[in-house]
Amino acid sequence: MLTRERVIEILKEAGVLQEGHFLLTSGRHSDKYMQCAKIFQDAKYSEELCRDLAEQFADDDIQLVIGPAIGAIQMSYEVSRHLGVKNIFAERENGAMTLRRGFTIEPGQRVLVVEDVVTTGGSVREVIDIVKEQGGVVAGVGVVVDRTNGQIDFGVKLKSVISMEVISYEADECPLCKQNLPLVKPGSRKIC
């Protein structure tokens, strides 16, 4: 199992964990931003993190790994490779998460749902519903980064490579604004 220090080191090296003053999608401000897709730019990072996650489910008789598109497509593959099982992904069609491309889940099949980062768990819950609708058994949920610090409950075994709380503030209460630190909206230039 990876140490917390090693995971933080990987996240920083891969450019996933960014520190500064960020405007989040919610409109709140934070001193940290997680761009988990960057994990999968370099196989040396994704291999190490996904191996760690797969090892946490090694005794759970996983038969299939599934993740929501787009963020967990590569992750689903990499975790399944370490477990020696098949993988598929769910994707949105007309706004609803669904299985396409001939993907199926067999009744009774033990399925691991994976996601790169969990904040509210909405996409994971949608994939869990798909697994159940297809007659599969949700054996667990595996995530690289649990941003709820272990507070989220999917009703099944939940394991993460790292669990942390990313603190955020209302704009008018932001201590970073009071320090006049430049505010950045991830994916863009400074906005103030």
PDB file of C-alpha atoms in Angstrom:
ATOM      1  CA  MET A   1       0.000   0.000   0.000  1.00  0.00           C
ATOM      2  CA  LEU A   2       1.269   3.449  -0.919  1.00  0.00           C
ATOM      3  CA  THR A   3       2.032   5.878   1.871  1.00  0.00           C
ATOM      4  CA  ARG A   4       0.112   9.138   2.054  1.00  0.00           C
ATOM      5  CA  GLU A   5       3.397  10.968   1.466  1.00  0.00           C
ATOM      6  CA  ARG A   6       4.070   9.013  -1.740  1.00  0.00           C
ATOM      7  CA  VAL A   7       0.546   9.666  -3.029  1.00  0.00           C
ATOM      8  CA  ILE A   8       0.881  13.424  -2.389  1.00  0.00           C
ATOM      9  CA  GLU A   9       4.271  13.329  -4.119  1.00  0.00           C
ATOM     10  CA  ILE A  10       2.733  11.624  -7.179  1.00  0.00           C
ATOM     11  CA  LEU A  11      -0.183  14.078  -7.267  1.00  0.00           C
ATOM     12  CA  LYS A  12       2.168  17.047  -7.164  1.00  0.00           C
ATOM     13  CA  GLU A  13       4.639  15.594  -9.713  1.00  0.00           C
ATOM     14  CA  ALA A  14       1.795  14.795 -12.114  1.00  0.00           C
ATOM     15  CA  GLY A  15       0.361  18.309 -11.773  1.00  0.00           C
ATOM     16  CA  VAL A  16      -2.841  16.980 -10.219  1.00  0.00           C
ATOM     17  CA  LEU A  17      -2.630  18.750  -6.868  1.00  0.00           C
ATOM     18  CA  GLN A  18      -2.277  22.443  -7.506  1.00  0.00           C
ATOM     19  CA  GLU A  19      -1.891  25.059  -4.821  1.00  0.00           C
ATOM     20  CA  GLY A  20      -2.788  28.737  -5.089  1.00  0.00           C
ATOM     21  CA  HIS A  21      -6.089  30.650  -5.120  1.00  0.00           C
ATOM     22  CA  PHE A  22      -8.756  28.982  -7.254  1.00  0.00           C
ATOM     23  CA  LEU A  23     -12.302  29.763  -8.315  1.00  0.00           C
ATOM     24  CA  LEU A  24     -14.156  26.441  -8.257  1.00  0.00           C
ATOM     25  CA  THR A  25     -17.096  25.529 -10.492  1.00  0.00           C
ATOM     26  CA  SER A  26     -19.370  25.964  -7.471  1.00  0.00           C
ATOM     27  CA  GLY A  27     -18.312  29.629  -7.232  1.00  0.00           C
ATOM     28  CA  ARG A  28     -16.426  28.952  -4.005  1.00  0.00           C
ATOM     29  CA  HIS A  29     -12.707  29.678  -3.559  1.00  0.00           C
ATOM     30  CA  SER A  30     -10.013  27.218  -2.465  1.00  0.00           C
ATOM     31  CA  ASP A  31      -6.254  27.103  -1.931  1.00  0.00           C
ATOM     32  CA  LYS A  32      -6.108  23.680  -3.631  1.00  0.00           C
ATOM     33  CA  TYR A  33      -7.349  22.374  -6.956  1.00  0.00           C
ATOM     34  CA  MET A  34      -7.354  18.756  -8.128  1.00  0.00           C
ATOM     35  CA  GLN A  35      -7.050  18.045 -11.870  1.00  0.00           C
ATOM     36  CA  CYS A  36      -7.201  14.236 -11.636  1.00  0.00           C
ATOM     37  CA  ALA A  37      -7.218  13.666 -15.384  1.00  0.00           C
ATOM     38  CA  LYS A  38      -3.501  14.515 -15.357  1.00  0.00           C
ATOM     39  CA  ILE A  39      -2.790  11.256 -13.506  1.00  0.00           C
ATOM     40  CA  PHE A  40      -3.385   9.424 -16.766  1.00  0.00           C
ATOM     41  CA  GLN A  41      -1.002  11.488 -18.900  1.00  0.00           C
ATOM     42  CA  ASP A  42       1.917   9.442 -17.611  1.00  0.00           C
ATOM     43  CA  ALA A  43       1.571   5.676 -17.229  1.00  0.00           C
ATOM     44  CA  LYS A  44       4.139   5.573 -14.423  1.00  0.00           C
ATOM     45  CA  TYR A  45       1.717   7.506 -12.186  1.00  0.00           C
ATOM     46  CA  SER A  46      -1.526   5.823 -13.236  1.00  0.00           C
ATOM     47  CA  GLU A  47       0.045   2.373 -12.980  1.00  0.00           C
ATOM     48  CA  GLU A  48       1.232   2.978  -9.424  1.00  0.00           C
ATOM     49  CA  LEU A  49      -2.012   4.536  -8.173  1.00  0.00           C
ATOM     50  CA  CYS A  50      -4.323   2.054  -9.911  1.00  0.00           C
ATOM     51  CA  ARG A  51      -2.255  -0.905  -8.715  1.00  0.00           C
ATOM     52  CA  ASP A  52      -2.643   0.350  -5.157  1.00  0.00           C
ATOM     53  CA  LEU A  53      -6.402   0.649  -5.600  1.00  0.00           C
ATOM     54  CA  ALA A  54      -6.706  -2.783  -7.240  1.00  0.00           C
ATOM     55  CA  GLU A  55      -4.786  -4.357  -4.350  1.00  0.00           C
ATOM     56  CA  GLN A  56      -7.406  -2.994  -1.950  1.00  0.00           C
ATOM     57  CA  PHE A  57     -10.027  -5.092  -3.781  1.00  0.00           C
ATOM     58  CA  ALA A  58      -7.868  -8.173  -4.441  1.00  0.00           C
ATOM     59  CA  ASP A  59      -9.939 -10.367  -2.078  1.00  0.00           C
ATOM     60  CA  ASP A  60     -13.369  -9.210  -3.261  1.00  0.00           C
ATOM     61  CA  ASP A  61     -13.811 -11.561  -6.243  1.00  0.00           C
ATOM     62  CA  ILE A  62     -14.181  -8.686  -8.707  1.00  0.00           C
ATOM     63  CA  GLN A  63     -15.313  -9.896 -12.139  1.00  0.00           C
ATOM     64  CA  LEU A  64     -15.725  -6.581 -13.978  1.00  0.00           C
ATOM     65  CA  VAL A  65     -14.599  -2.969 -13.550  1.00  0.00           C
ATOM     66  CA  ILE A  66     -16.729  -0.044 -14.735  1.00  0.00           C
ATOM     67  CA  GLY A  67     -16.255   3.710 -14.566  1.00  0.00           C
ATOM     68  CA  PRO A  68     -18.126   6.754 -15.836  1.00  0.00           C
ATOM     69  CA  ALA A  69     -16.877   8.423 -19.011  1.00  0.00           C
ATOM     70  CA  ILE A  70     -14.832  10.340 -19.557  1.00  0.00           C
ATOM     71  CA  GLY A  71     -12.713  10.686 -16.448  1.00  0.00           C
ATOM     72  CA  ALA A  72     -12.665   7.024 -15.463  1.00  0.00           C
ATOM     73  CA  ILE A  73     -12.261   5.313 -18.853  1.00  0.00           C
ATOM     74  CA  GLN A  74      -8.494   4.943 -18.556  1.00  0.00           C
ATOM     75  CA  MET A  75      -8.755   4.244 -14.848  1.00  0.00           C
ATOM     76  CA  SER A  76     -11.256   1.445 -15.411  1.00  0.00           C
ATOM     77  CA  TYR A  77      -8.840  -0.157 -17.849  1.00  0.00           C
ATOM     78  CA  GLU A  78      -5.809   0.186 -15.571  1.00  0.00           C
ATOM     79  CA  VAL A  79      -7.554  -1.146 -12.430  1.00  0.00           C
ATOM     80  CA  SER A  80      -9.017  -4.061 -14.402  1.00  0.00           C
ATOM     81  CA  ARG A  81      -5.573  -4.878 -15.797  1.00  0.00           C
ATOM     82  CA  HIS A  82      -4.210  -5.270 -12.280  1.00  0.00           C
ATOM     83  CA  LEU A  83      -7.194  -7.393 -11.235  1.00  0.00           C
ATOM     84  CA  GLY A  84      -7.028  -9.530 -14.395  1.00  0.00           C
ATOM     85  CA  VAL A  85     -10.661  -8.897 -15.369  1.00  0.00           C
ATOM     86  CA  LYS A  86     -12.586  -7.110 -18.126  1.00  0.00           C
ATOM     87  CA  ASN A  87     -13.562  -3.448 -18.012  1.00  0.00           C
ATOM     88  CA  ILE A  88     -16.262  -1.281 -19.515  1.00  0.00           C
ATOM     89  CA  PHE A  89     -17.450   2.294 -19.114  1.00  0.00           C
ATOM     90  CA  ALA A  90     -20.771   4.083 -18.869  1.00  0.00           C
ATOM     91  CA  GLU A  91     -21.387   7.282 -20.794  1.00  0.00           C
ATOM     92  CA  ARG A  92     -24.000   9.974 -21.107  1.00  0.00           C
ATOM     93  CA  GLU A  93     -26.629   9.751 -23.778  1.00  0.00           C
ATOM     94  CA  ASN A  94     -29.325  12.425 -23.811  1.00  0.00           C
ATOM     95  CA  GLY A  95     -28.139  13.497 -20.356  1.00  0.00           C
ATOM     96  CA  ALA A  96     -28.453  10.069 -18.742  1.00  0.00           C
ATOM     97  CA  MET A  97     -25.642   7.682 -17.864  1.00  0.00           C
ATOM     98  CA  THR A  98     -26.017   4.473 -19.852  1.00  0.00           C
ATOM     99  CA  LEU A  99     -24.178   1.483 -21.317  1.00  0.00           C
ATOM    100  CA  ARG A 100     -23.484   1.676 -25.039  1.00  0.00           C
ATOM    101  CA  ARG A 101     -21.090   0.060 -27.538  1.00  0.00           C
ATOM    102  CA  GLY A 102     -22.436  -3.398 -26.814  1.00  0.00           C
ATOM    103  CA  PHE A 103     -21.292  -3.297 -23.173  1.00  0.00           C
ATOM    104  CA  THR A 104     -23.274  -5.524 -20.810  1.00  0.00           C
ATOM    105  CA  ILE A 105     -23.205  -6.670 -17.214  1.00  0.00           C
ATOM    106  CA  GLU A 106     -24.179 -10.250 -16.523  1.00  0.00           C
ATOM    107  CA  PRO A 107     -26.726 -10.970 -13.783  1.00  0.00           C
ATOM    108  CA  GLY A 108     -24.879 -11.766 -10.558  1.00  0.00           C
ATOM    109  CA  GLN A 109     -21.555 -10.432 -11.903  1.00  0.00           C
ATOM    110  CA  ARG A 110     -19.435  -8.807  -9.151  1.00  0.00           C
ATOM    111  CA  VAL A 111     -18.621  -5.309 -10.333  1.00  0.00           C
ATOM    112  CA  LEU A 112     -16.176  -2.700  -9.052  1.00  0.00           C
ATOM    113  CA  VAL A 113     -17.197   0.893  -9.820  1.00  0.00           C
ATOM    114  CA  VAL A 114     -14.211   3.247 -10.166  1.00  0.00           C
ATOM    115  CA  GLU A 115     -13.815   7.018 -10.409  1.00  0.00           C
ATOM    116  CA  ASP A 116     -10.762   9.289 -10.454  1.00  0.00           C
ATOM    117  CA  VAL A 117     -12.111  11.809  -7.934  1.00  0.00           C
ATOM    118  CA  VAL A 118     -15.249  11.877  -5.793  1.00  0.00           C
ATOM    119  CA  THR A 119     -16.685  15.136  -4.504  1.00  0.00           C
ATOM    120  CA  THR A 120     -20.471  14.674  -4.482  1.00  0.00           C
ATOM    121  CA  GLY A 121     -20.569  11.130  -5.877  1.00  0.00           C
ATOM    122  CA  GLY A 122     -23.238  11.869  -8.473  1.00  0.00           C
ATOM    123  CA  SER A 123     -21.641  10.012 -11.387  1.00  0.00           C
ATOM    124  CA  VAL A 124     -20.720   7.057  -9.171  1.00  0.00           C
ATOM    125  CA  ARG A 125     -24.327   6.770  -7.971  1.00  0.00           C
ATOM    126  CA  GLU A 126     -25.541   6.766 -11.581  1.00  0.00           C
ATOM    127  CA  VAL A 127     -23.130   3.964 -12.479  1.00  0.00           C
ATOM    128  CA  ILE A 128     -24.146   1.980  -9.378  1.00  0.00           C
ATOM    129  CA  ASP A 129     -27.767   2.259 -10.574  1.00  0.00           C
ATOM    130  CA  ILE A 130     -26.776   0.918 -14.009  1.00  0.00           C
ATOM    131  CA  VAL A 131     -24.986  -2.068 -12.450  1.00  0.00           C
ATOM    132  CA  LYS A 132     -28.033  -2.892 -10.330  1.00  0.00           C
ATOM    133  CA  GLU A 133     -30.472  -2.410 -13.239  1.00  0.00           C
ATOM    134  CA  GLN A 134     -28.408  -4.906 -15.267  1.00  0.00           C
ATOM    135  CA  GLY A 135     -28.562  -7.423 -12.396  1.00  0.00           C
ATOM    136  CA  GLY A 136     -24.931  -7.003 -11.372  1.00  0.00           C
ATOM    137  CA  VAL A 137     -23.682  -6.913  -7.796  1.00  0.00           C
ATOM    138  CA  VAL A 138     -21.808  -3.775  -6.764  1.00  0.00           C
ATOM    139  CA  ALA A 139     -18.850  -5.273  -4.909  1.00  0.00           C
ATOM    140  CA  GLY A 140     -17.363  -1.874  -4.108  1.00  0.00           C
ATOM    141  CA  VAL A 141     -16.394   1.615  -5.191  1.00  0.00           C
ATOM    142  CA  GLY A 142     -12.744   2.526  -5.728  1.00  0.00           C
ATOM    143  CA  VAL A 143     -11.497   6.076  -6.192  1.00  0.00           C
ATOM    144  CA  VAL A 144      -8.085   7.636  -6.538  1.00  0.00           C
ATOM    145  CA  VAL A 145      -9.003  10.810  -4.610  1.00  0.00           C
ATOM    146  CA  ASP A 146     -11.856  10.953  -2.100  1.00  0.00           C
ATOM    147  CA  ARG A 147     -12.370  14.688  -1.577  1.00  0.00           C
ATOM    148  CA  THR A 148     -15.025  14.043   1.106  1.00  0.00           C
ATOM    149  CA  ASN A 149     -12.400  12.821   3.590  1.00  0.00           C
ATOM    150  CA  GLY A 150     -14.307   9.532   3.989  1.00  0.00           C
ATOM    151  CA  GLN A 151     -17.689  11.158   4.585  1.00  0.00           C
ATOM    152  CA  ILE A 152     -19.455   9.862   1.454  1.00  0.00           C
ATOM    153  CA  ASP A 153     -21.470   6.640   1.702  1.00  0.00           C
ATOM    154  CA  PHE A 154     -22.453   4.576  -1.328  1.00  0.00           C
ATOM    155  CA  GLY A 155     -23.831   1.688   0.739  1.00  0.00           C
ATOM    156  CA  VAL A 156     -20.961  -0.582  -0.369  1.00  0.00           C
ATOM    157  CA  LYS A 157     -17.268  -0.958   0.408  1.00  0.00           C
ATOM    158  CA  LEU A 158     -15.461   2.281  -0.489  1.00  0.00           C
ATOM    159  CA  LYS A 159     -11.682   2.437  -0.850  1.00  0.00           C
ATOM    160  CA  SER A 160      -9.499   5.284  -2.023  1.00  0.00           C
ATOM    161  CA  VAL A 161      -5.833   5.772  -2.746  1.00  0.00           C
ATOM    162  CA  ILE A 162      -6.060   9.002  -0.761  1.00  0.00           C
ATOM    163  CA  SER A 163      -8.799  10.670   1.218  1.00  0.00           C
ATOM    164  CA  MET A 164      -8.610  14.370   1.928  1.00  0.00           C
ATOM    165  CA  GLU A 165     -10.773  17.360   2.612  1.00  0.00           C
ATOM    166  CA  VAL A 166     -10.286  20.211   0.190  1.00  0.00           C
ATOM    167  CA  ILE A 167     -11.487  23.267   2.082  1.00  0.00           C
ATOM    168  CA  SER A 168     -13.346  25.955   0.182  1.00  0.00           C
ATOM    169  CA  TYR A 169     -14.767  29.348   1.086  1.00  0.00           C
ATOM    170  CA  GLU A 170     -17.584  31.637   0.033  1.00  0.00           C
ATOM    171  CA  ALA A 171     -16.061  34.469  -2.019  1.00  0.00           C
ATOM    172  CA  ASP A 172     -16.906  37.125   0.572  1.00  0.00           C
ATOM    173  CA  GLU A 173     -15.291  35.064   3.363  1.00  0.00           C
ATOM    174  CA  CYS A 174     -12.173  33.946   1.465  1.00  0.00           C
ATOM    175  CA  PRO A 175      -8.926  34.538   3.415  1.00  0.00           C
ATOM    176  CA  LEU A 176      -6.972  34.279   0.150  1.00  0.00           C
ATOM    177  CA  CYS A 177      -8.890  37.239  -1.297  1.00  0.00           C
ATOM    178  CA  LYS A 178      -8.102  39.208   1.866  1.00  0.00           C
ATOM    179  CA  GLN A 179      -4.400  38.512   1.178  1.00  0.00           C
ATOM    180  CA  ASN A 180      -4.899  39.862  -2.381  1.00  0.00           C
ATOM    181  CA  LEU A 181      -3.656  36.597  -3.905  1.00  0.00           C
ATOM    182  CA  PRO A 182      -4.489  36.361  -7.640  1.00  0.00           C
ATOM    183  CA  LEU A 183      -7.649  34.311  -8.257  1.00  0.00           C
ATOM    184  CA  VAL A 184      -7.380  31.688 -11.003  1.00  0.00           C
ATOM    185  CA  LYS A 185     -10.175  29.743 -12.646  1.00  0.00           C
ATOM    186  CA  PRO A 186      -8.572  26.407 -13.554  1.00  0.00           C
ATOM    187  CA  GLY A 187      -8.080  26.142 -17.280  1.00  0.00           C
ATOM    188  CA  SER A 188      -7.931  29.905 -17.695  1.00  0.00           C
ATOM    189  CA  ARG A 189      -5.781  32.872 -16.868  1.00  0.00           C
ATOM    190  CA  LYS A 190      -5.991  35.021 -13.753  1.00  0.00           C
ATOM    191  CA  ILE A 191      -9.398  36.616 -13.436  1.00  0.00           C
ATOM    192  CA  CYS A 192      -8.661  39.258 -10.773  1.00  0.00           C
TER     193      CYS A 192
END
